[in-house]
Each structure stands twice: as C-alpha cells, then as structure tokens.
C-alpha cells in the first residue's frame, strides 16, 4: 500500500515546480522533435537538392536514435541516477539541435537527427520514471498524463514554428535549431531539481534521500513513505534478468505489450505526423502556407484537444472500449482518405478537386481524434501496468524500443511505399492494420482498468501463463 496517498495534499514546494518543469520540457522536446520535420523537409530539399530516399533517412533517423536511447535509458537511469540521465538527454537535445541547424552537409544533418533521437529515447524512459517517483501519490496519474499531453503540445508548437518560418529562406535551420533553447532549459531545470529520493535509497544513500524528500515535500512525515519505498525496493531486488524477460512465463503480457506497441505505429500515426504537409500538398493545398495551417490546426491542435479529453475519460471508460472504438474511427477515416486520393490521383495534374481536399482534411481530423483518445494514451498506460513488478522495468524498455522500431520502419518506408503502391493503397494498408489490430485486441488484450497491479498479476496466474510468485498467496 502506498503511504503517499494520504499525503497528496502537502504543500507544493518551489522544488516540486522544477520537477513538473522537467516532465513538461522533456515531453515537449519529444513532441517538438517528432513534429518539426514535417515543415522543414521542403526547405532541406531545396538547400541540398535531395531525393526521397535521403529525405526519408533525415525524417526517420530520430526514431532510430530513440530506439537505441530507450534501450539504454532505463539502465542508465538506474546506474547514474535519474538526474544525470535527464541531464544527458538535455545535453543531447542541445548538441543535436545545433548540429542540425548548422549542418553544412546532409550527412551531418542525419548525424544531428540521430543524436536528437538518442535524447528523445533517453528522455522518454527517464523523465516519466522520474516524474512517477517524485509525484505525490494522489497526483501520480496526472504527472504521467502531463507527459503525454506535453508531447502533443510539443508537436503543436513545432507546427506553429514551422508555419511562422516556412516562407523565410533557410527557415528550416531555425525550425530545427530552436529546440536547443528548450534543451538548455531542460538541462537547467534538471540541474536545480533534486535527485529522486527513491533512487538514492536504492543506492543505500539514505541520509541524502531523506534530505531531498524533505526539501521537495516540506512538512510531510517521511517515515511511512520511506518504509513503503524500502518494502517495494526489497521486492524489486529479485528483479528479472534480461534473459528472463523473454521467459515463457511472461510471454502473454509481453505479447500484449509488444503487440500494442506495434499496432500503435503500423496504423499510420507518425506517417501523418511527419509527412502531414506533403499529404496536404498532394491533397490540393497548393501553397506551403495553406499546408502548414492545415497541419497546425487539423493535426496539431486537434491532437492536443483530443488528448485532454482522453485524460478525463481514460479511467472511467476502460482501456478496451477506447482502443476498439478508436480503431474503428481510425480505420474508417483512412479508407475515406484513400478514396479521396484515388480521385485526386485520377484528376488533373496538380492537386485535384477541392472536394477531395476537404475529404482528406476531415478524414485526417477524424483519424487524429480517434488516435488521441485510444491508441495514443491507452497503449502507454497498458504497457506500464500489464507487467508484474519483477519484470516491469525491462519489459517496458523492450516494448518501448519495439514501438520506436515500428515508428522507424513506418517513417523510413512511407514515401517508398507511396512510390511503389500509390497513396490510396498506402492508406488502405494502414486501414487493413486497423482491422487486424481490432480483431487481435478483441481476442487478446484483457481489460486492466479498475484493477490493482496485484490483481492484474493474479489474472495472468489464473490464465495459466504465469507461475505464482514463491511465498506469495
Ligand atoms: C506515440 C507517438 C506519436 C504521438 C502522437 C504517442 O503516443 O507514441 O509515436 O507521435 O503519440 O501524439
């Protein structure tokens, strides 16, 4: 039982504000770096005269870096502490942004994308972990949700910056470089914010842990909270090894987490987030200004608003209904967008009819809303709650890395796919994955809402896929 629950009402110290700043800045940097490339591609292409292959590499290598970053993120945060892990992410964000902004050659730009990606992956594991450990229990859900919301705000801001700079010559450099400022802000916020008392306790540095705890939560009795943390840390000392993560007994929850991580990506979200401007261009939005306006509001702002609504309802409605309803909206809208592109493709040379453009616009809005209340937040929630404590850290890292791997494949091959089979068939392929995803979730993903983590573990034991933990009744 978490002792912090009754202490959720304690005073919010100034240090707690720096903790919140760290979570929000890390989420926003994550989102900004995902979203910014959409508006920068055109300028990059004009500066370096690149073909679609290299443009795909420039777009997608952030996800490749993030895959590596998330694999090492958990391990690094355990070894050197949450503080140094987030500081490293802040430094990587800054170095990566400056490298991209100043790159005299496309290869250096690709290098900068990879460095930024490492920062994104590292922050994606370390910042929510830090937030979850620092939050008063009564606020934990909101702290972690704030991270997801910050991602969508970051994407929105990126689109806004893109829109403001799209007309200026070489504006892409500023679009990519501006996030160095946020990287420095993250670094400074983390420098002021305290190390996680839970991590200090785990390292045997009890006195420091008490001092940090009292500084962040003045006026709160640390004794019951520390007793609970020490008990939980004793449990975790039987942490499963990397090999054990793939053991037969964890296979069912691991399949659920990895399956959800893959379906979140192969149903097309990042193809749309990354290539929104070029999709709108193909749909008949002729000027770059019209494209970025459509991207900013139809994708960016709608994503933020729908995520806000999702946070309000996620616990009330349950995970399965949200996932299943969302996939219907996503699949239906993708079919409609595919049909619109069929007409655009068949019509006169540039852009096609405005009816097709409007269908594409409405289709993408419905798609984003459907994603934002379902696969967006729910997948991350389920991944973080479906595993028993012993295996949670490493299994979550595996599912996160698989998610980035799938994001990489989609963003790396989207343009290739469009070239090979055309836009309509590409959107229908994403829609087809919505259908298979729907059937798979219907059959395989259990409802986890309203259950404690122990009840979820018990569920797997009853399903026969997990051996009971020795000594536990
Ligand atoms: C996904 C990201 C995606 C974002 C869009 C997240 O849940 O993991 O890949 O870009 O949602 O809002």
PDB file of N, CA and C and ligand atoms in Angstrom, residues 30 34 148 151-152 155 264-265 269-270 273 303 371 375-377 380 403-404 407, ligand 1:
ATOM      1  N   UNK A  30      10.292  15.990 -26.858  1.00  0.00           N
ATOM      2  CA  UNK A  30       9.939  14.741 -27.550  1.00  0.00           C
ATOM      3  C   UNK A  30       8.984  15.084 -28.699  1.00  0.00           C
ATOM      4  N   UNK A  34       9.479  15.337 -32.952  1.00  0.00           N
ATOM      5  CA  UNK A  34       8.683  14.481 -33.829  1.00  0.00           C
ATOM      6  C   UNK A  34       8.004  15.322 -34.904  1.00  0.00           C
ATOM      7  N   UNK A 148       2.303  12.895 -21.517  1.00  0.00           N
ATOM      8  CA  UNK A 148       1.657  12.597 -22.813  1.00  0.00           C
ATOM      9  C   UNK A 148       1.086  13.878 -23.440  1.00  0.00           C
ATOM     10  N   UNK A 151       3.751  16.008 -24.916  1.00  0.00           N
ATOM     11  CA  UNK A 151       4.198  15.528 -26.233  1.00  0.00           C
ATOM     12  C   UNK A 151       3.339  16.168 -27.328  1.00  0.00           C
ATOM     13  N   UNK A 152       2.012  16.151 -27.115  1.00  0.00           N
ATOM     14  CA  UNK A 152       1.135  16.696 -28.159  1.00  0.00           C
ATOM     15  C   UNK A 152       1.296  18.226 -28.259  1.00  0.00           C
ATOM     16  N   UNK A 155       4.337  18.834 -30.348  1.00  0.00           N
ATOM     17  CA  UNK A 155       4.069  18.659 -31.786  1.00  0.00           C
ATOM     18  C   UNK A 155       3.368  19.912 -32.324  1.00  0.00           C
ATOM     19  N   UNK A 264       0.222   0.496 -32.493  1.00  0.00           N
ATOM     20  CA  UNK A 264       0.143   1.958 -32.357  1.00  0.00           C
ATOM     21  C   UNK A 264       0.837   2.641 -33.540  1.00  0.00           C
ATOM     22  N   UNK A 265       1.873   1.987 -34.068  1.00  0.00           N
ATOM     23  CA  UNK A 265       2.643   2.626 -35.138  1.00  0.00           C
ATOM     24  C   UNK A 265       2.216   2.206 -36.536  1.00  0.00           C
ATOM     25  N   UNK A 269       0.057   6.583 -37.492  1.00  0.00           N
ATOM     26  CA  UNK A 269       0.080   7.891 -36.833  1.00  0.00           C
ATOM     27  C   UNK A 269       1.275   8.751 -37.254  1.00  0.00           C
ATOM     28  N   UNK A 270       2.481   8.162 -37.229  1.00  0.00           N
ATOM     29  CA  UNK A 270       3.638   9.028 -37.484  1.00  0.00           C
ATOM     30  C   UNK A 270       3.865   9.315 -38.959  1.00  0.00           C
ATOM     31  N   UNK A 273       1.857  12.409 -38.802  1.00  0.00           N
ATOM     32  CA  UNK A 273       2.521  13.478 -38.039  1.00  0.00           C
ATOM     33  C   UNK A 273       3.731  14.019 -38.810  1.00  0.00           C
ATOM     34  N   UNK A 303      -4.971  17.237 -31.965  1.00  0.00           N
ATOM     35  CA  UNK A 303      -4.285  16.217 -31.160  1.00  0.00           C
ATOM     36  C   UNK A 303      -4.227  16.626 -29.684  1.00  0.00           C
ATOM     37  N   UNK A 371      -7.208   8.499 -32.780  1.00  0.00           N
ATOM     38  CA  UNK A 371      -5.939   8.038 -32.217  1.00  0.00           C
ATOM     39  C   UNK A 371      -5.722   8.636 -30.821  1.00  0.00           C
ATOM     40  N   UNK A 375      -5.387   4.705 -29.115  1.00  0.00           N
ATOM     41  CA  UNK A 375      -4.040   4.132 -29.164  1.00  0.00           C
ATOM     42  C   UNK A 375      -2.951   5.051 -28.606  1.00  0.00           C
ATOM     43  N   UNK A 376      -3.152   6.387 -28.674  1.00  0.00           N
ATOM     44  CA  UNK A 376      -2.135   7.308 -28.147  1.00  0.00           C
ATOM     45  C   UNK A 376      -1.874   7.077 -26.671  1.00  0.00           C
ATOM     46  N   UNK A 377      -2.802   7.506 -25.802  1.00  0.00           N
ATOM     47  CA  UNK A 377      -2.533   7.350 -24.366  1.00  0.00           C
ATOM     48  C   UNK A 377      -2.722   5.929 -23.827  1.00  0.00           C
ATOM     49  N   UNK A 380       0.338   3.368 -23.965  1.00  0.00           N
ATOM     50  CA  UNK A 380       1.393   3.615 -22.961  1.00  0.00           C
ATOM     51  C   UNK A 380       0.920   3.238 -21.566  1.00  0.00           C
ATOM     52  N   UNK A 403       8.278  -0.170 -30.024  1.00  0.00           N
ATOM     53  CA  UNK A 403       7.441   0.930 -30.520  1.00  0.00           C
ATOM     54  C   UNK A 403       8.260   1.859 -31.428  1.00  0.00           C
ATOM     55  N   UNK A 404       9.461   2.230 -30.970  1.00  0.00           N
ATOM     56  CA  UNK A 404      10.313   3.107 -31.783  1.00  0.00           C
ATOM     57  C   UNK A 404      10.768   2.402 -33.052  1.00  0.00           C
ATOM     58  N   UNK A 407       7.977   2.620 -35.369  1.00  0.00           N
ATOM     59  CA  UNK A 407       7.868   4.005 -35.850  1.00  0.00           C
ATOM     60  C   UNK A 407       8.933   4.268 -36.910  1.00  0.00           C
TER      61      UNK A 407
HETATM   62  C1  LIG B   1       3.125   7.936 -29.890  1.00  0.00           C
HETATM   63  C2  LIG B   1       3.994   8.759 -30.812  1.00  0.00           C
HETATM   64  C3  LIG B   1       3.121   9.753 -31.539  1.00  0.00           C
HETATM   65  C4  LIG B   1       2.321  10.583 -30.547  1.00  0.00           C
HETATM   66  C5  LIG B   1       1.342  11.474 -31.267  1.00  0.00           C
HETATM   67  C6  LIG B   1       2.405   8.857 -28.928  1.00  0.00           C
HETATM   68  O1  LIG B   1       1.603   8.113 -28.054  1.00  0.00           O
HETATM   69  O2  LIG B   1       3.929   7.010 -29.175  1.00  0.00           O
HETATM   70  O3  LIG B   1       4.664   7.904 -31.709  1.00  0.00           O
HETATM   71  O4  LIG B   1       3.910  10.601 -32.342  1.00  0.00           O
HETATM   72  O5  LIG B   1       1.596   9.750 -29.666  1.00  0.00           O
HETATM   73  O6  LIG B   1       0.550  12.209 -30.378  1.00  0.00           O
END
